[in-house]
Coordinates of C-alpha atoms and ligand atoms in Angstrom, one line a residue:
M12 CA 27.2 32.1 76.4
S13 CA 26.2 34.9 74.1
V14 CA 28.7 36.5 71.6
A15 CA 28.4 39.8 73.5
T16 CA 30.0 38.3 76.7
I17 CA 33.1 36.9 74.8
A18 CA 36.3 38.9 75.4
P19 CA 37.9 40.2 72.2
P20 CA 40.5 37.6 70.9
P21 CA 44.2 38.6 70.5
L22 CA 44.9 40.3 67.3
E23 CA 47.5 37.7 66.3
L24 CA 44.5 35.2 66.2
L25 CA 42.6 37.3 63.8
A26 CA 45.6 37.6 61.4
M27 CA 46.2 33.8 61.4
R28 CA 45.3 31.9 58.2
A29 CA 43.7 28.7 57.5
P30 CA 41.8 26.8 54.7
R31 CA 38.0 26.6 54.6
Y32 CA 38.3 22.8 54.5
T33 CA 35.6 21.6 52.1
S34 CA 37.8 18.6 51.8
Y35 CA 40.8 17.1 53.6
P36 CA 43.4 17.5 52.2
T37 CA 42.5 20.6 50.5
A38 CA 42.9 21.1 46.8
L39 CA 46.4 22.6 47.4
Q40 CA 47.6 19.1 47.9
F41 CA 46.4 17.8 44.5
D42 CA 48.9 16.9 41.8
E43 CA 49.1 15.3 38.4
R44 CA 50.0 11.8 39.8
I45 CA 46.1 11.3 39.8
G46 CA 44.6 11.2 36.3
P47 CA 41.7 10.0 34.4
D48 CA 42.5 6.2 34.8
D49 CA 42.6 6.7 38.5
A50 CA 39.1 8.2 38.6
V51 CA 37.7 5.5 36.4
R52 CA 39.2 2.9 38.7
A53 CA 37.8 4.6 41.7
L54 CA 34.4 4.8 40.2
R55 CA 34.4 1.1 39.2
Q56 CA 35.5 0.1 42.7
S57 CA 32.8 2.2 44.2
N58 CA 30.2 0.3 42.0
D59 CA 31.5 -2.9 43.5
D60 CA 31.0 -1.9 47.0
W61 CA 28.6 -4.1 48.9
L62 CA 26.4 -1.0 49.4
P63 CA 27.5 1.7 46.8
A64 CA 27.5 5.3 48.1
P65 CA 24.7 7.5 46.8
L66 CA 25.7 10.1 44.4
S67 CA 26.0 13.9 44.8
L68 CA 26.4 15.6 41.3
Y69 CA 28.0 19.0 41.0
L70 CA 27.9 20.8 37.6
H71 CA 30.1 23.8 37.1
V72 CA 28.9 26.6 34.9
P73 CA 31.9 29.1 34.5
F74 CA 30.2 31.9 32.7
C75 CA 29.2 35.3 34.2
H76 CA 27.5 38.3 32.9
S77 CA 29.9 40.8 34.6
N78 CA 32.8 40.6 37.0
C79 CA 32.3 41.1 40.7
F80 CA 35.7 42.3 42.0
Y81 CA 35.5 40.2 45.2
C82 CA 34.9 36.9 43.5
G83 CA 37.4 34.0 43.9
C84 CA 35.4 31.6 41.9
H85 CA 36.6 30.1 38.5
R86 CA 34.6 31.9 36.0
K87 CA 34.7 33.7 32.6
V88 CA 32.8 36.9 31.8
T89 CA 31.1 36.4 28.5
R90 CA 27.8 37.1 26.7
N91 CA 28.7 34.9 23.8
V92 CA 25.7 32.6 23.6
E93 CA 27.3 30.2 21.0
R94 CA 30.1 29.6 23.5
M95 CA 27.7 28.9 26.3
A96 CA 25.7 26.5 24.1
A97 CA 28.8 24.6 23.2
Y98 CA 29.7 24.3 26.8
A99 CA 26.3 23.1 27.7
N100 CA 26.5 20.6 25.0
D101 CA 29.8 19.3 26.5
L102 CA 28.2 19.2 29.9
A103 CA 25.4 17.1 28.5
R104 CA 27.9 14.7 26.8
E105 CA 29.9 14.4 30.1
L106 CA 26.8 13.4 31.9
G107 CA 26.2 10.6 29.4
Q108 CA 29.9 9.5 29.5
R109 CA 30.1 9.2 33.3
A110 CA 26.7 7.6 33.5
A111 CA 28.1 4.8 31.2
L112 CA 30.6 4.1 34.0
L113 CA 28.0 3.8 36.8
D114 CA 25.9 0.8 37.6
A115 CA 22.3 1.5 36.9
D116 CA 21.2 1.2 40.5
R117 CA 23.4 4.0 41.8
Q118 CA 21.1 6.5 43.6
T119 CA 21.4 10.2 43.1
V120 CA 20.4 12.2 46.2
Q121 CA 21.9 15.8 45.5
V122 CA 22.5 17.9 42.5
H123 CA 24.1 21.3 42.6
F124 CA 24.6 23.7 39.9
G125 CA 27.4 26.2 40.8
G126 CA 29.6 28.7 39.1
G127 CA 30.1 31.2 37.7
T128 CA 26.4 32.0 37.2
P129 CA 24.3 28.9 36.2
N130 CA 21.4 31.2 35.3
H131 CA 23.5 33.0 32.8
L132 CA 23.2 29.9 30.7
P133 CA 20.5 30.5 28.1
S134 CA 17.3 28.7 29.3
A135 CA 17.2 26.3 26.2
D136 CA 20.9 25.1 27.2
L137 CA 19.9 24.7 30.9
C138 CA 17.0 22.6 29.9
R139 CA 19.0 20.5 27.7
V140 CA 21.6 19.8 30.5
M141 CA 18.9 19.1 33.1
E142 CA 16.9 16.8 30.6
T143 CA 20.0 14.8 30.1
L144 CA 20.7 14.6 33.8
H145 CA 17.2 13.3 34.5
H146 CA 17.6 10.8 31.6
H147 CA 20.8 9.3 32.9
Y148 CA 20.6 9.8 36.7
A149 CA 16.9 10.0 37.6
P150 CA 17.5 11.8 40.9
D151 CA 15.4 10.5 43.9
E152 CA 12.1 12.2 44.5
Q153 CA 13.5 13.6 47.7
A154 CA 16.8 14.7 46.1
D155 CA 18.1 18.2 46.9
I156 CA 18.4 19.9 43.4
S157 CA 19.9 23.4 43.8
L158 CA 20.8 26.2 41.5
E159 CA 23.0 29.2 42.3
I160 CA 21.5 32.4 40.7
D161 CA 22.4 36.0 40.1
P162 CA 19.1 37.8 40.8
R163 CA 20.1 40.6 38.3
L164 CA 19.7 38.1 35.5
V165 CA 16.2 36.6 36.3
E166 CA 13.8 37.1 33.4
G167 CA 10.1 36.6 33.2
E168 CA 8.9 33.1 34.2
E169 CA 12.3 31.7 34.7
P170 CA 11.6 30.5 38.2
A171 CA 8.6 28.5 37.1
L172 CA 10.9 27.0 34.3
W173 CA 13.5 26.0 36.9
A174 CA 10.9 24.3 39.1
S175 CA 9.7 22.4 36.1
L176 CA 13.2 21.1 35.6
G177 CA 13.2 19.7 39.0
F178 CA 15.2 22.3 40.9
N179 CA 13.8 22.7 44.5
R180 CA 16.4 25.0 46.1
I181 CA 17.7 28.3 45.1
S182 CA 20.8 30.1 46.2
I183 CA 20.9 33.9 45.8
G184 CA 24.0 35.9 46.0
V185 CA 23.1 39.0 48.1
Q186 CA 26.5 40.0 49.7
D187 CA 25.4 43.5 51.2
V188 CA 22.6 45.7 50.2
D189 CA 24.4 49.0 50.7
D190 CA 24.8 50.8 47.4
R191 CA 28.3 52.2 48.1
V192 CA 29.5 48.7 49.0
Q193 CA 27.9 47.3 45.9
R194 CA 29.5 49.9 43.6
L195 CA 32.9 49.3 45.1
I196 CA 32.6 45.5 44.4
N197 CA 31.1 46.1 41.0
R198 CA 27.9 44.3 41.8
V199 CA 24.9 46.7 41.9
Q200 CA 21.7 45.0 42.6
P201 CA 18.9 46.9 44.3
A202 CA 17.3 45.2 47.3
E203 CA 13.9 45.3 45.4
Q204 CA 15.3 43.3 42.5
V205 CA 16.3 40.5 45.0
A206 CA 13.0 40.8 46.8
R207 CA 11.1 40.4 43.5
C208 CA 13.2 37.3 42.7
V209 CA 12.5 35.9 46.2
E210 CA 8.8 36.5 45.7
Q211 CA 8.8 34.7 42.3
C212 CA 10.7 31.7 43.8
R213 CA 8.3 31.6 46.7
H214 CA 5.3 31.8 44.5
T215 CA 6.7 29.0 42.3
G216 CA 6.9 26.8 45.4
F217 CA 10.7 26.5 46.0
E218 CA 11.3 24.5 49.2
S219 CA 14.3 26.4 50.3
I220 CA 16.0 29.6 49.5
N221 CA 19.5 30.5 50.6
F222 CA 21.1 34.0 50.8
D223 CA 24.9 34.3 50.5
L224 CA 26.2 37.3 52.4
I225 CA 29.9 38.4 52.7
Y226 CA 31.5 40.4 55.5
G227 CA 34.7 42.1 55.2
L228 CA 33.9 43.9 52.0
P229 CA 35.2 47.4 51.1
A230 CA 33.4 50.2 52.8
Q231 CA 31.2 47.8 54.7
S232 CA 30.1 49.0 58.2
M233 CA 27.8 48.1 61.0
Q234 CA 25.2 50.3 59.3
S235 CA 25.5 48.4 56.0
I236 CA 25.4 45.0 57.7
D237 CA 22.4 46.1 59.7
A238 CA 20.6 47.1 56.7
T239 CA 21.6 43.9 55.0
L240 CA 20.2 42.0 58.1
D241 CA 17.0 44.0 58.1
F242 CA 16.4 42.8 54.5
V243 CA 17.3 39.2 55.5
E244 CA 14.7 39.3 58.3
Q245 CA 12.0 40.7 55.9
Q246 CA 12.7 38.0 53.3
R247 CA 13.3 35.2 55.8
P248 CA 15.2 32.7 53.6
E249 CA 15.5 29.3 55.0
R250 CA 19.3 29.4 55.0
V251 CA 21.9 32.2 55.2
A252 CA 25.6 31.7 54.6
A253 CA 27.9 34.4 55.8
F254 CA 31.4 34.1 54.3
G255 CA 34.4 36.3 55.2
Y256 CA 35.8 38.2 52.2
A257 CA 39.2 36.7 51.3
H258 CA 41.4 39.4 49.8
L259 CA 44.1 37.7 47.7
P260 CA 45.0 40.2 45.0
D261 CA 48.2 38.5 44.0
R262 CA 46.3 35.4 42.9
L263 CA 42.9 36.9 42.0
R264 CA 43.3 39.6 39.4
A265 CA 39.8 41.2 39.7
Q266 CA 40.5 41.9 43.4
R267 CA 43.3 44.3 42.4
A268 CA 40.4 46.7 41.8
I269 CA 39.6 46.7 45.5
N270 CA 42.0 49.1 47.5
R271 CA 43.2 47.4 50.7
V272 CA 42.5 50.7 52.6
W273 CA 38.8 50.3 51.9
L274 CA 38.6 47.2 53.8
P275 CA 37.5 46.8 57.5
D276 CA 40.5 45.9 59.7
A277 CA 40.6 42.5 61.5
T278 CA 38.8 43.8 64.6
A279 CA 36.1 45.3 62.5
R280 CA 35.8 42.2 60.4
L281 CA 35.2 40.0 63.5
A282 CA 32.6 42.6 64.7
L283 CA 30.7 42.3 61.4
R284 CA 30.8 38.6 61.6
N285 CA 29.5 38.6 65.3
R286 CA 26.9 41.1 64.4
I287 CA 25.6 38.8 61.6
E288 CA 25.6 35.8 64.1
Q289 CA 23.8 37.9 66.9
R290 CA 21.1 39.3 64.7
L291 CA 20.4 36.0 62.9
L292 CA 20.3 34.0 66.3
A293 CA 17.9 36.8 67.6
A294 CA 15.8 36.3 64.5
G295 CA 15.3 32.6 65.2
Y296 CA 18.0 31.0 63.0
V297 CA 20.2 28.3 64.3
S298 CA 24.0 28.6 63.7
I299 CA 25.4 25.7 61.6
G300 CA 29.1 25.1 61.7
L301 CA 31.4 27.9 60.8
D302 CA 29.4 30.3 58.7
H303 CA 25.9 29.0 57.9
Y304 CA 22.6 29.7 59.6
A305 CA 19.2 27.9 59.0
L306 CA 15.7 28.2 60.3
P307 CA 15.0 25.4 62.9
S308 CA 12.6 23.7 60.4
D309 CA 15.3 23.4 57.7
S310 CA 17.0 20.2 57.0
L311 CA 20.4 21.5 57.7
A312 CA 19.3 22.6 61.3
R313 CA 17.8 19.2 61.7
A314 CA 21.1 17.6 60.8
H315 CA 22.9 19.9 63.1
R316 CA 20.7 19.0 65.9
E317 CA 21.1 15.3 65.3
Q318 CA 24.8 15.6 64.8
S319 CA 24.7 14.3 61.2
L320 CA 25.8 17.4 59.4
H321 CA 28.6 16.9 56.9
R322 CA 30.7 19.0 54.7
N323 CA 31.7 18.6 51.1
F324 CA 33.0 21.0 48.1
Q325 CA 29.6 22.7 48.0
G326 CA 29.7 23.6 51.9
Y327 CA 27.4 22.0 54.5
T328 CA 25.3 19.1 53.6
T329 CA 22.9 16.6 54.9
H330 CA 24.0 13.9 52.7
A331 CA 26.8 12.1 54.4
G332 CA 29.1 9.4 52.6
C333 CA 28.2 10.4 49.0
D334 CA 30.5 9.9 46.1
V335 CA 30.6 13.4 44.7
I336 CA 30.9 13.5 40.9
G337 CA 32.0 16.9 39.2
F338 CA 31.0 18.0 35.9
G339 CA 32.5 20.9 33.9
V340 CA 35.7 22.8 34.2
S341 CA 37.6 23.0 37.4
S342 CA 35.1 20.7 39.1
I343 CA 36.2 18.2 41.7
S344 CA 35.1 14.6 42.1
R345 CA 35.5 12.7 45.4
I346 CA 35.0 8.9 44.9
G347 CA 35.8 6.7 47.8
D348 CA 39.3 7.9 48.9
T349 CA 40.2 9.5 45.4
F350 CA 40.0 13.3 44.6
A351 CA 40.0 14.2 40.9
Q352 CA 39.9 17.7 39.5
H353 CA 39.2 18.8 36.0
S354 CA 41.1 21.0 33.8
K355 CA 40.3 24.7 34.3
S356 CA 40.5 25.4 30.5
I357 CA 37.3 25.4 28.6
D358 CA 39.1 24.4 25.4
D359 CA 40.9 21.4 27.1
Y360 CA 37.8 20.4 28.6
H361 CA 36.1 20.4 25.3
T362 CA 38.9 18.3 23.7
A363 CA 38.7 15.7 26.4
I364 CA 34.9 15.3 26.1
D365 CA 35.3 15.1 22.3
Q366 CA 37.7 12.3 22.9
G367 CA 35.4 10.6 25.4
L368 CA 38.0 11.1 28.1
W369 CA 37.4 12.0 31.7
P370 CA 39.1 15.5 31.8
V371 CA 40.9 14.9 35.2
V372 CA 44.3 16.6 35.3
R373 CA 45.1 16.4 39.0
G374 CA 44.1 14.8 42.2
Y375 CA 45.0 13.0 45.4
R376 CA 44.4 9.6 47.0
Q377 CA 43.9 9.5 50.7
C378 CA 46.0 7.2 53.1
D379 CA 44.9 6.1 56.6
D380 CA 46.5 9.1 58.3
D381 CA 44.6 11.5 55.8
R382 CA 41.3 9.7 56.7
L383 CA 41.9 10.1 60.5
R384 CA 42.7 13.7 60.2
E385 CA 39.7 14.2 57.8
Q386 CA 37.3 12.8 60.4
I387 CA 38.6 15.2 63.1
I388 CA 38.8 18.3 60.8
M389 CA 35.2 17.8 59.3
A390 CA 33.7 17.1 62.7
L391 CA 35.2 20.3 64.1
M392 CA 34.2 22.2 61.0
C393 CA 30.7 20.8 61.5
D394 CA 30.7 21.7 65.1
R395 CA 30.3 18.2 66.1
P396 CA 32.1 16.6 69.1
V397 CA 35.2 14.5 68.2
D398 CA 35.5 11.3 70.2
L399 CA 39.3 11.1 70.1
L400 CA 39.3 7.8 72.2
A401 CA 37.0 6.1 69.7
L402 CA 39.2 7.3 66.8
G403 CA 42.2 5.9 68.7
R404 CA 40.5 2.6 68.8
Q405 CA 39.5 2.7 65.2
Y406 CA 43.0 3.7 63.9
G407 CA 45.0 1.8 66.5
M408 CA 46.8 4.7 67.9
D409 CA 47.1 6.7 71.3
P410 CA 45.2 9.8 70.6
N411 CA 46.9 11.6 73.5
A412 CA 50.2 11.1 72.2
R413 CA 49.3 11.6 68.6
F414 CA 47.4 14.8 69.0
E415 CA 49.1 16.3 72.1
P416 CA 51.0 19.1 70.1
A417 CA 47.7 20.0 68.3
L418 CA 45.8 20.4 71.5
E419 CA 48.6 22.3 73.2
A420 CA 48.6 24.7 70.1
I421 CA 45.0 25.3 70.3
Q422 CA 45.1 26.0 74.1
S423 CA 48.0 28.5 73.5
M424 CA 45.7 30.5 71.2
A425 CA 43.4 31.8 73.9
P426 CA 43.4 32.6 77.5
R427 CA 42.8 29.6 79.9
T428 CA 39.6 31.3 81.1
Q429 CA 38.2 31.3 77.6
P430 CA 39.5 28.3 75.8
L431 CA 38.5 27.7 72.1
V432 CA 38.0 23.9 72.8
V433 CA 37.2 21.6 75.7
C434 CA 38.4 18.0 75.9
E435 CA 36.4 16.0 78.4
S436 CA 36.8 12.1 78.7
G437 CA 38.6 12.0 75.4
V438 CA 35.8 14.0 73.6
L439 CA 36.8 17.3 71.9
R440 CA 34.5 20.0 71.2
A441 CA 34.7 23.7 70.2
T442 CA 33.4 26.2 72.8
P443 CA 31.2 29.2 71.9
E444 CA 34.4 31.3 72.0
G445 CA 36.0 28.9 69.5
R446 CA 33.3 28.8 66.9
P447 CA 34.5 31.8 65.0
F448 CA 37.9 30.0 64.9
L449 CA 36.8 26.6 63.6
R450 CA 39.2 26.8 60.7
L451 CA 42.2 27.6 62.9
I452 CA 41.3 24.9 65.3
A453 CA 40.8 22.4 62.5
A454 CA 44.2 23.5 61.0
Q455 CA 46.1 22.2 64.0
F456 CA 45.1 18.7 62.8
D457 CA 46.2 19.3 59.3
A458 CA 49.4 17.7 58.4
F459 CA 50.0 20.0 55.4
A460 CA 49.0 23.3 57.3
S461 CA 52.4 25.0 57.6
A462 CA 53.1 24.3 53.9
Q463 CA 49.9 25.9 52.6
R464 CA 49.6 29.0 54.9
G465 CA 50.8 31.4 52.2
H466 CA 47.9 30.2 50.0
T467 CA 45.1 30.7 52.5
N468 CA 43.1 33.7 53.7
V469 CA 42.7 34.9 57.4
A470 CA 40.5 32.4 59.1
V471 CA 37.9 34.7 60.4
Ligands
SF4_3 S1 30.3 36.4 42.4 FE1 29.2 35.1 41.1 S2 28.3 36.5 39.5 FE2 30.0 37.6 40.5 S3 31.8 37.1 39.2 FE3 31.8 35.7 40.9 S4 30.7 33.9 40.2 FE4 30.3 35.7 38.7

């Protein structure tokens, strides 16, 4: 069924809140009962597994050149090159410290530099960190090594330098090409500047380019989103992520510069989301999970077809079952059933690295019930069918009795003629009408959902 034939959902549904579920439980459940010793123990245990999990490394660069008002990332606006060099030095030291805990045969299949703005790090510092990473972790030849960039900061031959450091994927923040929208979010970047950056990356031979778009921004309209999608079609990145803007000015100070009255209302927001989906599907992209789109030849689209798509802190991934190791401030590791998050303070991070300590300040250890719920929630978020009967056998429970309230809650959200999910022979799957609401559907299986509702944004 095409998006156009779906009846509008009730307004209450558009106002409901739910997490983005890049983990289960979400980071809102982390606390200080988990510390550095727990992380070390989890890593040693994972070394001892009969077949140790491959590694996915995430490096957080918290610095930005300027402040985008919509941003919810952990970042610091600075142009102080000494400060950035000192941080890069700590990242390199941390790479060495963590490698000392890992068995030499651990395989690295994914590396992601996120932020903040990783390409705001001076090139010499980025080189130092990458050389250290290659020295200690020697990523697989086929590894995905990706860099988030701000196209406004790309200088000279930098894309060629990134390629020489091993990066093979680039993610570019585009958001919306309309000048008025860009001024209201304090991120003015002419489309020509982005196009130049794409051309350089293509010329250098990057395998995959991702565009991040955002809907629900101030003054955004069908016209501005259409112009943005015209630009996407011209540039044809392999992947497009279309995130809903989360307006949380009580928690995110920069967002106080955005007047609520400039924002599209709930119905307009859904219409923007649906327009993005319609146009990308018409342009030949495949929809991936909640908010991603990929060309059919892209590895994400293949994983989606083969039902092997997974989700971690960086979003959708083709690498299932990895131990994720986070480096830098605020980063989160997930090793086996243990989550461990670093301090958000650059000074505290530096002190811990100086003392040779893992800068973990909070975390969570999953129990059996969490693992069961995680399997359901992540499958739903990846738009995969959930075999409740098989899970019942695996966890020794009656799925009908256990999840009846969740299924009833989902059924009550939409008219019977257009359900958000169907459950046939014990297999649960989201319908086309349900896809925009995957977060809400998943939240019905979240044991902590009601406690964290005040900390999450609208789910569409
Ligand atoms: S959107 Fe990116 S560049 Fe802008 S403030 Fe956030 S992290 Fe920095």
